[in-house]
Amino acid sequence: MAGEATTVRMHVDGTWVDALAGEITEVASPVTGEVHTLVASGGRDDARAAIEAAGAARHGMAGRGVHERAALCNAVASEIDRCRGPLAETLSLEQGKPLAEAQAEVAFAAQLYRDAAAAIGQLSTETFAGRDPSKRVLTLRQPHGVVGVITPWNFPIGIPSEYLAAAIATGNTVVWKPAPTTPQIAAALMDCIAEAGVPPGAVNLVHGGAEVGDEIVSNRGTHAIGFTGSAQVGEIVAQRAGAKPQLLELGGNGPTVILDDADLAHAIPATAQACYMNAGQICQSSERILVGERVHDAVVEGLAEAAGSVRLGHPLDDATTMGPLNNEAVATKMEEHIQDALDKGALAVAGGRRADGFPTRLFYEPTVVDAVTPDALLNLEETFGPIAPVLTVTDLDEAVEVANACELGLCGAVFSGDLGKALSVAERLECGVVNINEHAAYWDGLTPFGGYSGKRSGVGRLGGKTTLLTLTQLKSIVIEQSSPGGHPNS
């Protein structure tokens, strides 16, 4: 990783450009701590230029036929496949996840474009008789126009592709602001999109901070918003977007309920996987593990064993199973949440601190915390780190009560040998997605995915056809069947 830093520019109206004000931001590697990227950092004027370019391109993009747009999506997937080796290495070094996980994310991103290409051809509407017997009503779906997309750093090619694939397939144009800590992989994805033949202005990439995001969200030239990030920022986005259609995938604090009759040989390693995959930096991680007294000791012992088998290290090392956290804010939050739990009587069974002997302070020990109390931050807020917090419950009803007391409601999991009991728990959990006998972080890209109403985990659904529906608007056309000036059926 040592050596000259890579320069990353913005992509507006089909051209790689510098920031209008000439601003450049240094980005350090979470792996080495060295500056590895010099990124053109935009402001409001850069966002406005991109919005203008997307606006100029939107009618041409909307006018392309469904099969032509599907072909563009398939072409992007092919470009990602062609570049999958360099893409995965860039992602691994910049984000911090092990190379195997980066490779899986790149493959997942390519599949999202193929899924969008397949789904757009199957997107159907209806025609029906109106109240007046001479009328027929035709419904069709049309793009919103310019979609503003803001994405995070934890899956910096996978999550953007959820929105971008659907936007291209449905004939929208895009202004995209990626996370500031992962600009290289964003530019690499943008290069794949451009090389695939997506028209100039159809997808525009603008780097920058909150000012760029605010302009994209609030500008009248954007017609819909897609955002993945924290609940706090998501609520600001919703306020600034006003009445625009919005697809907000926000934070989670997923409850995993392990019932007394669960197959622990399956439930424990699956739960641990959802705690430590991507160093726990997943919105649907197993952030709270609710267990009964009968299985408590076995679960804690198994989780501690799983934590001990994790191999921290350089993400390109084949032996590494967990890399560093992406940034200091995440590491600090881990420390604060663990200390809060310990102050309230919890016990750190494994880990619980930053790891020594690495180039940066972002390598964190895989952690198990037992005897977490319901009022602890580990139970109430999203930690977003490699941690398995265990809460003991007396029965199934208490497990559901504790799980639902959190104001977040994205994903959860239930492990049980009784499918009927598991289904009952799944229906009662206030989560948008519940996996039964599968870890909470499992998602196939097609299943509708999003937050539970009344919680702070988002609005709308990602996944397969549901993303296409959100990124289109329904139009009704009423047809009078009688001839002009005549009578029905004349």
XYZ file of N, CA, C and O in Angstrom, residues 70-248:
716
model
N -32.234 -2.743 -20.325
C -31.804 -4.029 -19.761
C -30.432 -4.416 -20.310
O -29.576 -4.924 -19.572
N -30.211 -4.158 -21.590
C -28.911 -4.463 -22.189
C -27.809 -3.628 -21.554
O -26.679 -4.112 -21.361
N -28.096 -2.368 -21.227
C -27.110 -1.540 -20.545
C -26.747 -2.130 -19.182
O -25.571 -2.166 -18.795
N -27.750 -2.591 -18.452
C -27.486 -3.203 -17.141
C -26.613 -4.443 -17.298
O -25.661 -4.648 -16.523
N -26.934 -5.280 -18.266
C -26.119 -6.475 -18.490
C -24.696 -6.111 -18.897
O -23.732 -6.795 -18.532
N -24.547 -5.016 -19.648
C -23.210 -4.575 -20.046
C -22.409 -4.108 -18.839
O -21.195 -4.353 -18.753
N -23.056 -3.416 -17.911
C -22.362 -3.003 -16.685
C -21.905 -4.236 -15.903
O -20.768 -4.298 -15.411
N -22.788 -5.231 -15.784
C -22.423 -6.465 -15.079
C -21.203 -7.114 -15.722
O -20.291 -7.586 -15.021
N -21.166 -7.130 -17.044
C -20.029 -7.729 -17.743
C -18.738 -6.959 -17.487
O -17.658 -7.552 -17.338
N -18.840 -5.624 -17.433
C -17.653 -4.816 -17.132
C -17.152 -5.083 -15.715
O -15.949 -5.165 -15.474
N -18.070 -5.220 -14.771
C -17.672 -5.529 -13.395
C -16.981 -6.885 -13.356
O -15.942 -7.056 -12.710
N -17.548 -7.862 -14.060
C -16.920 -9.182 -14.112
C -15.520 -9.103 -14.719
O -14.577 -9.746 -14.242
N -15.381 -8.326 -15.778
C -14.091 -8.211 -16.456
C -13.022 -7.624 -15.536
O -11.841 -7.992 -15.615
N -13.440 -6.733 -14.637
C -12.499 -6.029 -13.751
C -12.553 -6.550 -12.325
O -12.082 -5.878 -11.399
N -13.117 -7.730 -12.117
C -13.413 -8.167 -10.752
C -12.171 -8.289 -9.865
O -12.240 -8.010 -8.668
N -11.031 -8.686 -10.433
C -9.817 -8.800 -9.622
C -9.347 -7.466 -9.076
O -9.223 -7.289 -7.849
N -9.084 -6.480 -9.942
C -8.678 -5.156 -9.444
C -9.747 -4.491 -8.574
O -9.409 -3.810 -7.595
N -11.022 -4.687 -8.913
C -12.092 -4.100 -8.103
C -12.054 -4.647 -6.679
O -12.154 -3.893 -5.705
N -11.919 -5.958 -6.550
C -11.915 -6.569 -5.220
C -10.707 -6.120 -4.407
O -10.822 -5.842 -3.203
N -9.544 -6.021 -5.039
C -8.352 -5.593 -4.308
C -8.475 -4.139 -3.853
O -8.141 -3.797 -2.708
N -8.976 -3.284 -4.743
C -9.188 -1.884 -4.369
C -10.164 -1.776 -3.203
O -9.933 -1.049 -2.227
N -11.266 -2.516 -3.298
C -12.272 -2.504 -2.243
C -11.691 -2.978 -0.928
O -11.900 -2.367 0.130
N -10.937 -4.053 -0.964
C -10.371 -4.627 0.249
C -9.413 -3.663 0.943
O -9.487 -3.447 2.158
N -8.536 -3.054 0.173
C -7.549 -2.147 0.756
C -8.171 -0.846 1.237
O -7.721 -0.262 2.223
N -9.193 -0.390 0.550
C -9.778 0.906 0.890
C -10.800 0.804 2.014
O -10.865 1.658 2.899
N -11.607 -0.246 2.005
C -12.640 -0.404 3.022
C -12.130 -1.152 4.242
O -12.546 -0.868 5.357
N -11.258 -2.148 4.012
C -10.674 -2.888 5.117
C -11.122 -4.333 5.229
O -10.550 -5.096 6.004
N -12.124 -4.753 4.454
C -12.624 -6.120 4.582
C -11.678 -7.115 3.907
O -10.967 -6.763 2.956
N -11.642 -8.363 4.383
C -10.787 -9.377 3.765
C -11.097 -9.550 2.278
O -12.230 -9.338 1.837
N -10.090 -9.962 1.529
C -10.231 -10.064 0.079
C -11.376 -10.998 -0.312
O -12.110 -10.710 -1.270
N -11.558 -12.090 0.401
C -12.642 -13.021 0.061
C -14.000 -12.345 0.170
O -14.890 -12.556 -0.673
N -14.182 -11.518 1.201
C -15.449 -10.789 1.342
C -15.588 -9.735 0.255
O -16.689 -9.491 -0.261
N -14.481 -9.099 -0.119
C -14.519 -8.105 -1.192
C -14.885 -8.760 -2.518
O -15.663 -8.212 -3.308
N -14.328 -9.922 -2.784
C -14.662 -10.642 -4.013
C -16.140 -10.994 -4.059
O -16.789 -10.874 -5.105
N -16.679 -11.414 -2.913
C -18.104 -11.745 -2.856
C -18.966 -10.504 -3.105
O -19.999 -10.577 -3.782
N -18.541 -9.364 -2.570
C -19.309 -8.134 -2.785
C -19.287 -7.705 -4.250
O -20.310 -7.274 -4.800
N -18.150 -7.829 -4.904
C -18.054 -7.471 -6.321
C -18.965 -8.371 -7.153
O -19.687 -7.895 -8.036
N -18.952 -9.660 -6.864
C -19.824 -10.592 -7.589
C -21.296 -10.262 -7.339
O -22.131 -10.325 -8.250
N -21.618 -9.893 -6.096
C -22.991 -9.520 -5.751
C -23.420 -8.273 -6.515
O -24.534 -8.194 -7.029
N -22.519 -7.298 -6.625
C -22.835 -6.075 -7.355
C -23.160 -6.388 -8.816
O -24.142 -5.881 -9.374
N -22.338 -7.215 -9.453
C -22.602 -7.577 -10.848
C -23.966 -8.243 -10.988
O -24.722 -7.966 -11.935
N -24.303 -9.099 -10.039
C -25.591 -9.796 -10.100
C -26.767 -8.828 -9.979
O -27.826 -9.043 -10.584
N -26.598 -7.756 -9.220
C -27.674 -6.777 -9.071
C -28.048 -6.150 -10.410
O -29.227 -5.888 -10.682
N -27.065 -5.901 -11.279
C -27.364 -5.343 -12.599
C -28.076 -6.385 -13.463
O -29.002 -6.058 -14.216
N -27.678 -7.640 -13.344
C -28.373 -8.693 -14.090
C -29.804 -8.863 -13.581
O -30.742 -9.066 -14.364
N -29.973 -8.788 -12.261
C -31.314 -8.904 -11.687
C -32.217 -7.770 -12.186
O -33.387 -7.997 -12.517
N -31.668 -6.549 -12.216
C -32.462 -5.408 -12.684
C -32.834 -5.577 -14.152
O -33.965 -5.264 -14.558
N -31.904 -6.086 -14.957
C -32.181 -6.309 -16.370
C -33.305 -7.323 -16.551
O -34.186 -7.148 -17.407
N -33.291 -8.380 -15.743
C -34.333 -9.405 -15.849
C -35.678 -8.894 -15.339
O -36.733 -9.157 -15.939
N -35.639 -8.128 -14.243
C -36.895 -7.689 -13.618
C -37.624 -6.628 -14.432
O -38.857 -6.608 -14.462
N -36.871 -5.740 -15.104
C -37.547 -4.657 -15.812
C -38.415 -5.195 -16.945
O -39.471 -4.641 -17.258
N -38.003 -6.299 -17.544
C -38.811 -6.887 -18.599
C -40.070 -7.557 -18.086
O -40.995 -7.837 -18.870
N -40.112 -7.836 -16.790
C -41.278 -8.492 -16.191
C -42.170 -7.519 -15.431
O -43.182 -7.927 -14.861
N -41.808 -6.233 -15.416
C -42.570 -5.252 -14.653
C -43.864 -4.945 -15.403
O -43.845 -4.372 -16.489
N -44.980 -5.348 -14.848
C -46.260 -5.220 -15.545
C -47.201 -4.294 -14.787
O -47.059 -4.071 -13.584
N -48.161 -3.742 -15.509
C -49.215 -2.925 -14.918
C -50.550 -3.491 -15.402
O -50.592 -4.540 -16.057
N -51.642 -2.812 -15.098
C -52.944 -3.368 -15.436
C -53.791 -2.392 -16.241
O -53.562 -1.189 -16.243
N -54.751 -2.959 -16.939
C -55.779 -2.198 -17.631
C -57.125 -2.672 -17.101
O -57.340 -3.879 -16.939
N -58.013 -1.737 -16.798
C -59.301 -2.153 -16.231
C -60.408 -1.208 -16.674
O -60.161 -0.107 -17.178
N -61.628 -1.656 -16.496
C -62.796 -0.863 -16.879
C -63.029 0.234 -15.859
O -62.915 0.017 -14.652
N -63.366 1.427 -16.355
C -63.702 2.519 -15.453
C -65.143 2.413 -14.972
O -65.908 1.529 -15.389
N -65.518 3.327 -14.095
C -66.894 3.319 -13.599
C -67.880 3.581 -14.746
O -68.948 2.995 -14.824
N -67.506 4.496 -15.634
C -68.278 4.763 -16.837
C -68.014 3.627 -17.829
O -66.855 3.362 -18.176
N -69.039 2.944 -18.329
C -68.813 1.793 -19.222
C -68.098 2.145 -20.509
O -67.586 1.260 -21.193
N -68.038 3.422 -20.872
C -67.339 3.806 -22.100
C -65.858 4.076 -21.858
O -65.131 4.392 -22.792
N -65.415 3.960 -20.622
C -64.042 4.285 -20.271
C -63.219 3.021 -20.004
O -63.729 2.031 -19.485
N -61.956 3.097 -20.377
C -60.976 2.095 -19.981
C -59.793 2.826 -19.353
O -59.445 3.934 -19.779
N -59.210 2.213 -18.331
C -58.087 2.834 -17.624
C -56.830 1.994 -17.864
O -56.803 0.789 -17.590
N -55.829 2.644 -18.403
C -54.529 2.030 -18.645
C -53.538 2.590 -17.631
O -53.467 3.801 -17.430
N -52.792 1.724 -16.967
C -51.751 2.193 -16.043
C -50.381 1.817 -16.591
O -50.209 0.767 -17.208
N -49.424 2.691 -16.379
C -48.060 2.410 -16.792
C -47.094 3.023 -15.797
O -47.462 3.886 -15.000
N -45.861 2.554 -15.841
C -44.835 3.055 -14.926
C -43.805 3.853 -15.697
O -43.332 3.433 -16.748
N -43.462 5.004 -15.145
C -42.489 5.886 -15.763
C -41.419 6.269 -14.739
O -41.680 6.270 -13.531
N -40.220 6.614 -15.198
C -39.165 7.034 -14.261
C -39.528 8.336 -13.565
O -40.300 9.139 -14.093
N -38.943 8.544 -12.388
C -39.145 9.814 -11.682
C -38.437 10.958 -12.398
O -38.925 12.076 -12.426
N -37.264 10.674 -12.963
C -36.450 11.716 -13.592
C -35.033 11.626 -13.076
O -34.323 10.661 -13.348
N -34.607 12.627 -12.309
C -33.262 12.630 -11.717
C -33.347 12.095 -10.289
O -34.079 12.647 -9.458
N -32.611 11.031 -10.016
C -32.599 10.420 -8.687
C -31.278 10.767 -7.994
O -30.196 10.513 -8.532
N -31.370 11.356 -6.814
C -30.190 11.606 -5.991
C -29.900 10.386 -5.142
O -30.801 9.883 -4.456
N -28.667 9.893 -5.172
C -28.285 8.674 -4.451
C -27.084 8.975 -3.553
O -26.074 9.506 -4.006
N -27.213 8.643 -2.278
C -26.141 8.836 -1.297
C -25.897 7.495 -0.610
O -26.832 6.906 -0.060
N -24.648 7.020 -0.653
C -24.369 5.662 -0.178
C -23.207 5.638 0.816
O -22.364 6.528 0.833
N -23.140 4.587 1.650
C -22.135 4.496 2.712
C -20.897 3.721 2.289
O -20.784 3.263 1.149
N -19.993 3.533 3.266
C -18.690 2.930 3.012
C -18.616 1.448 3.329
O -17.640 0.785 2.988
N -19.615 0.883 3.996
C -19.464 -0.501 4.454
C -19.570 -1.531 3.328
O -18.908 -2.562 3.341
N -20.424 -1.245 2.323
C -20.483 -2.051 1.101
C -20.443 -1.073 -0.070
O -21.459 -0.795 -0.715
N -19.261 -0.528 -0.385
C -19.178 0.641 -1.259
C -19.335 0.365 -2.755
O -19.344 1.310 -3.538
N -19.455 -0.913 -3.146
C -19.840 -1.205 -4.525
C -21.186 -1.935 -4.561
O -21.971 -1.758 -5.489
N -21.486 -2.696 -3.526
C -22.747 -3.423 -3.472
C -23.948 -2.520 -3.258
O -24.917 -2.555 -4.027
N -23.895 -1.676 -2.231
C -25.040 -0.812 -1.929
C -25.312 0.198 -3.041
O -26.468 0.363 -3.456
N -24.301 0.904 -3.580
C -24.610 1.792 -4.708
C -25.273 1.069 -5.872
O -26.178 1.611 -6.523
N -24.845 -0.163 -6.119
C -25.402 -0.898 -7.254
C -26.870 -1.244 -7.055
O -27.600 -1.418 -8.033
N -27.328 -1.356 -5.818
C -28.750 -1.577 -5.571
C -29.579 -0.455 -6.193
O -30.637 -0.693 -6.798
N -29.099 0.777 -6.036
C -29.817 1.935 -6.563
C -29.512 2.172 -8.043
O -30.413 2.434 -8.851
N -28.226 2.106 -8.406
C -27.828 2.459 -9.765
C -28.374 1.468 -10.782
O -28.816 1.866 -11.868
N -28.363 0.193 -10.458
C -28.891 -0.805 -11.382
C -30.374 -0.566 -11.638
O -30.839 -0.586 -12.783
N -31.114 -0.334 -10.566
C -32.551 -0.095 -10.714
C -32.830 1.204 -11.460
O -33.766 1.289 -12.259
N -32.003 2.230 -11.201
C -32.203 3.518 -11.878
C -31.970 3.397 -13.382
O -32.750 3.917 -14.194
N -30.907 2.714 -13.775
C -30.628 2.530 -15.200
C -31.739 1.725 -15.851
O -32.235 2.065 -16.938
N -32.163 0.644 -15.201
C -33.198 -0.222 -15.776
C -34.523 0.506 -15.966
O -35.236 0.264 -16.942
N -34.849 1.408 -15.068
C -36.147 2.089 -15.130
C -36.107 3.393 -15.912
O -37.135 4.062 -16.053
N -34.931 3.783 -16.433
C -34.850 4.977 -17.270
C -34.685 6.275 -16.524
O -34.907 7.352 -17.084
N -34.282 6.202 -15.252
C -33.939 7.416 -14.501
C -32.503 7.823 -14.816
O -31.716 7.049 -15.369
N -32.144 9.046 -14.450
C -30.745 9.454 -14.411
C -30.370 9.698 -12.953
O -31.250 9.851 -12.091
N -29.063 9.744 -12.672
C -28.595 9.699 -11.286
C -27.515 10.735 -11.021
O -26.642 10.966 -11.862
N -27.589 11.333 -9.828
C -26.465 12.060 -9.244
C -26.101 11.313 -7.965
O -26.903 11.222 -7.043
N -24.885 10.793 -7.939
C -24.476 9.874 -6.870
C -23.334 10.469 -6.056
O -22.322 10.874 -6.601
N -23.550 10.512 -4.727
C -22.483 10.901 -3.794
C -22.100 9.679 -2.964
O -22.880 9.210 -2.127
N -20.894 9.145 -3.184
C -20.450 8.011 -2.371
C -19.869 8.472 -1.043
O -19.697 9.666 -0.799
N -19.538 7.517 -0.191
C -18.938 7.842 1.103
C -17.542 8.443 0.921
O -16.790 8.014 0.054
N -17.176 9.417 1.746
C -15.857 10.061 1.609
C -14.674 9.139 1.851
O -13.584 9.410 1.355
N -14.859 8.041 2.612
C -13.710 7.187 2.926
C -13.464 6.098 1.891
O -12.458 5.387 1.981
N -14.347 5.951 0.900
C -14.157 4.900 -0.114
C -14.324 5.464 -1.530
O -15.130 4.970 -2.322
N -13.550 6.488 -1.886
C -13.722 7.111 -3.199
C -13.141 6.305 -4.352
O -13.622 6.395 -5.489
N -12.096 5.515 -4.098
C -11.463 4.777 -5.192
C -12.403 3.733 -5.791
O -12.520 3.621 -7.015
N -13.072 2.967 -4.946
C -13.951 1.924 -5.472
C -15.172 2.549 -6.142
O -15.706 2.011 -7.112
N -15.581 3.718 -5.653
C -16.693 4.421 -6.302
C -16.300 4.837 -7.721
O -17.081 4.648 -8.683
N -15.111 5.390 -7.861
C -14.643 5.799 -9.189
C -14.472 4.590 -10.101
O -14.750 4.659 -11.309
N -14.020 3.468 -9.540
C -13.848 2.256 -10.344
C -15.193 1.736 -10.839
O -15.317 1.286 -11.991
N -16.224 1.798 -9.994
C -17.563 1.399 -10.436
C -18.077 2.355 -11.504
O -18.666 1.937 -12.512
N -17.846 3.649 -11.303
C -18.270 4.632 -12.295
C -17.596 4.364 -13.633
O -18.221 4.507 -14.697
N -16.341 3.961 -13.604
C -15.623 3.643 -14.835
C -16.266 2.457 -15.543
O -16.402 2.456 -16.779
N -16.690 1.447 -14.791
C -17.385 0.298 -15.381
C -18.694 0.737 -16.045
O -19.042 0.274 -17.145
N -19.418 1.638 -15.387
C -20.688 2.119 -15.928
C -20.458 2.882 -17.235
O -21.174 2.686 -18.225
N -19.438 3.732 -17.250
C -19.144 4.499 -18.460
C -18.665 3.586 -19.583
O -19.091 3.720 -20.742
N -17.782 2.635 -19.275
C -17.262 1.716 -20.285
C -18.357 0.823 -20.851
O -18.260 0.349 -21.990
N -19.413 0.586 -20.075
C -20.513 -0.257 -20.540
C -21.406 0.450 -21.552
O -22.291 -0.181 -22.137
N -21.190 1.755 -21.749
C -21.975 2.481 -22.727
C -23.182 3.207 -22.175
O -24.034 3.676 -22.942
N -23.274 3.320 -20.852
C -24.353 4.115 -20.266
C -24.146 5.562 -20.717
O -23.040 6.096 -20.613
N -25.172 6.225 -21.239
C -25.003 7.530 -21.890
C -24.436 8.610 -20.956
O -24.671 8.577 -19.738
N -23.703 9.572 -21.492
C -23.204 10.696 -20.693
C -24.355 11.406 -19.963
O -25.407 11.640 -20.545
N -24.125 11.702 -18.692
C -25.136 12.390 -17.899
C -26.130 11.469 -17.235
O -26.857 11.889 -16.329
N -26.182 10.198 -17.650
C -27.154 9.275 -17.056
C -26.779 8.910 -15.630
O -27.647 8.744 -14.762
N -25.473 8.769 -15.368
C -24.987 8.542 -14.002
C -23.825 9.504 -13.782
O -22.853 9.498 -14.539
N -23.934 10.325 -12.743
C -22.921 11.329 -12.429
C -22.412 11.092 -11.012
O -23.197 10.849 -10.093
N -21.100 11.170 -10.848
C -20.450 10.906 -9.571
C -19.851 12.198 -9.023
O -19.042 12.843 -9.685
N -20.282 12.577 -7.796
C -19.773 13.789 -7.158
C -19.265 13.440 -5.762
O -20.036 12.970 -4.914
N -17.982 13.652 -5.522
C -17.409 13.435 -4.194
C -17.620 14.694 -3.348
O -17.703 15.808 -3.861
N -17.647 14.502 -2.044
C -17.784 15.652 -1.158
C -18.429 15.270 0.155
O -18.709 14.093 0.420
N -18.691 16.287 0.963
C -19.253 16.073 2.280
C -20.730 16.406 2.367
O -21.475 16.295 1.393
N -21.130 16.863 3.554
C -22.540 17.108 3.825
C -23.136 18.170 2.908
O -24.323 18.112 2.561
N -22.321 19.141 2.503
C -22.825 20.208 1.630
C -23.286 19.649 0.284
O -24.343 20.032 -0.233
N -22.506 18.728 -0.279
C -22.889 18.086 -1.538
C -24.160 17.268 -1.349
O -25.092 17.336 -2.157
N -24.199 16.500 -0.263
C -25.387 15.695 0.000
C -26.629 16.534 0.167
O -27.703 16.201 -0.367
N -26.521 17.634 0.877
C -27.676 18.502 1.083
C -28.176 19.086 -0.232
O -29.389 19.175 -0.465
N -27.256 19.489 -1.094
C -27.659 20.059 -2.379
C -28.377 19.011 -3.235
O -29.412 19.307 -3.855
N -27.850 17.798 -3.250
C -28.479 16.733 -4.026
C -29.884 16.451 -3.522
O -30.832 16.296 -4.297
N -30.037 16.410 -2.210
C -31.329 16.054 -1.620
C -32.352 17.167 -1.786
O -33.519 16.925 -2.105
N -31.942 18.414 -1.588
C -32.899 19.520 -1.528
C -33.130 20.213 -2.863
O -34.154 20.888 -3.041
N -32.223 20.070 -3.805
C -32.334 20.780 -5.080
C -33.595 20.345 -5.828
O -33.904 19.152 -5.916
N -34.322 21.315 -6.394
C -35.555 20.993 -7.100
C -35.291 20.214 -8.389
O -36.221 19.655 -8.995
N -34.035 20.158 -8.803
C -33.693 19.399 -9.998
C -33.576 17.903 -9.784
O -33.444 17.147 -10.759
N -33.617 17.446 -8.528
C -33.699 16.007 -8.254
C -35.143 15.679 -7.900
O -35.819 16.437 -7.203
N -35.606 14.548 -8.384
C -37.031 14.216 -8.293
C -37.337 13.054 -7.357
O -38.502 12.808 -7.038
N -36.311 12.321 -6.930
C -36.463 11.231 -5.974
C -35.107 11.017 -5.310
O -34.066 11.384 -5.864
N -35.137 10.410 -4.118
C -33.910 10.257 -3.326
C -33.761 8.815 -2.866
O -34.718 8.205 -2.376
N -32.544 8.275 -3.022
C -32.182 6.999 -2.429
C -31.030 7.203 -1.462
O -30.018 7.819 -1.822
N -31.173 6.727 -0.242
C -30.151 6.946 0.784
C -30.006 5.712 1.645
O -31.004 5.144 2.119
N -28.775 5.285 1.874
C -28.467 4.253 2.858
C -27.468 4.833 3.843
O -26.416 5.352 3.445
N -27.807 4.756 5.125
C -26.937 5.325 6.147
C -27.606 5.267 7.508
O -28.548 4.498 7.730
N -27.144 6.100 8.423
C -27.638 6.074 9.799
C -29.043 6.662 9.893
O -29.479 7.439 9.037
N -29.740 6.284 10.963
C -31.078 6.814 11.199
C -31.043 8.325 11.394
O -31.926 9.045 10.909
N -30.013 8.814 12.086
C -29.930 10.246 12.366
C -29.810 11.053 11.074
O -30.531 12.030 10.870
N -28.903 10.645 10.196
C -28.727 11.362 8.932
C -29.934 11.139 8.032
O -30.381 12.048 7.329
N -30.493 9.942 8.056
C -31.661 9.652 7.241
C -32.839 10.556 7.546
O -33.590 10.958 6.637
N -33.018 10.889 8.806
C -34.124 11.782 9.172
C -33.885 13.198 8.653
O -34.825 13.887 8.253
N -32.624 13.623 8.629
C -32.300 14.933 8.039
C -32.562 14.897 6.541
O -33.128 15.843 5.966
N -32.162 13.803 5.896
C -32.415 13.651 4.455
C -33.906 13.745 4.174
O -34.340 14.437 3.238
N -34.707 13.063 4.972
C -36.162 13.070 4.757
C -36.728 14.483 4.883
O -37.597 14.890 4.089
N -36.244 15.239 5.854
C -36.724 16.609 6.038
C -36.324 17.494 4.872
O -37.133 18.273 4.355
N -35.085 17.360 4.418
C -34.602 18.211 3.335
C -35.192 17.821 1.983
O -35.341 18.658 1.099
N -35.540 16.553 1.828
C -36.123 16.099 0.560
C -37.570 16.528 0.412
O -38.077 16.635 -0.714
N -38.245 16.769 1.517
C -39.642 17.200 1.453
C -40.547 16.134 0.878
O -40.533 14.990 1.314
N -41.330 16.509 -0.137
C -42.338 15.603 -0.680
C -41.812 14.698 -1.786
O -42.594 13.971 -2.410
N -40.515 14.715 -2.060
C -39.974 13.835 -3.099
C -40.129 12.368 -2.684
O -40.011 12.038 -1.502
N -40.365 11.475 -3.641
C -40.329 10.045 -3.318
C -38.971 9.681 -2.740
O -37.928 10.138 -3.232
N -38.979 8.860 -1.698
C -37.743 8.533 -1.005
C -37.642 7.040 -0.737
O -38.632 6.393 -0.385
N -36.452 6.500 -0.895
C -36.129 5.141 -0.503
C -34.978 5.249 0.485
O -33.837 5.539 0.113
N -35.291 5.065 1.772
C -34.315 5.261 2.850
C -34.077 3.937 3.561
O -34.989 3.392 4.183
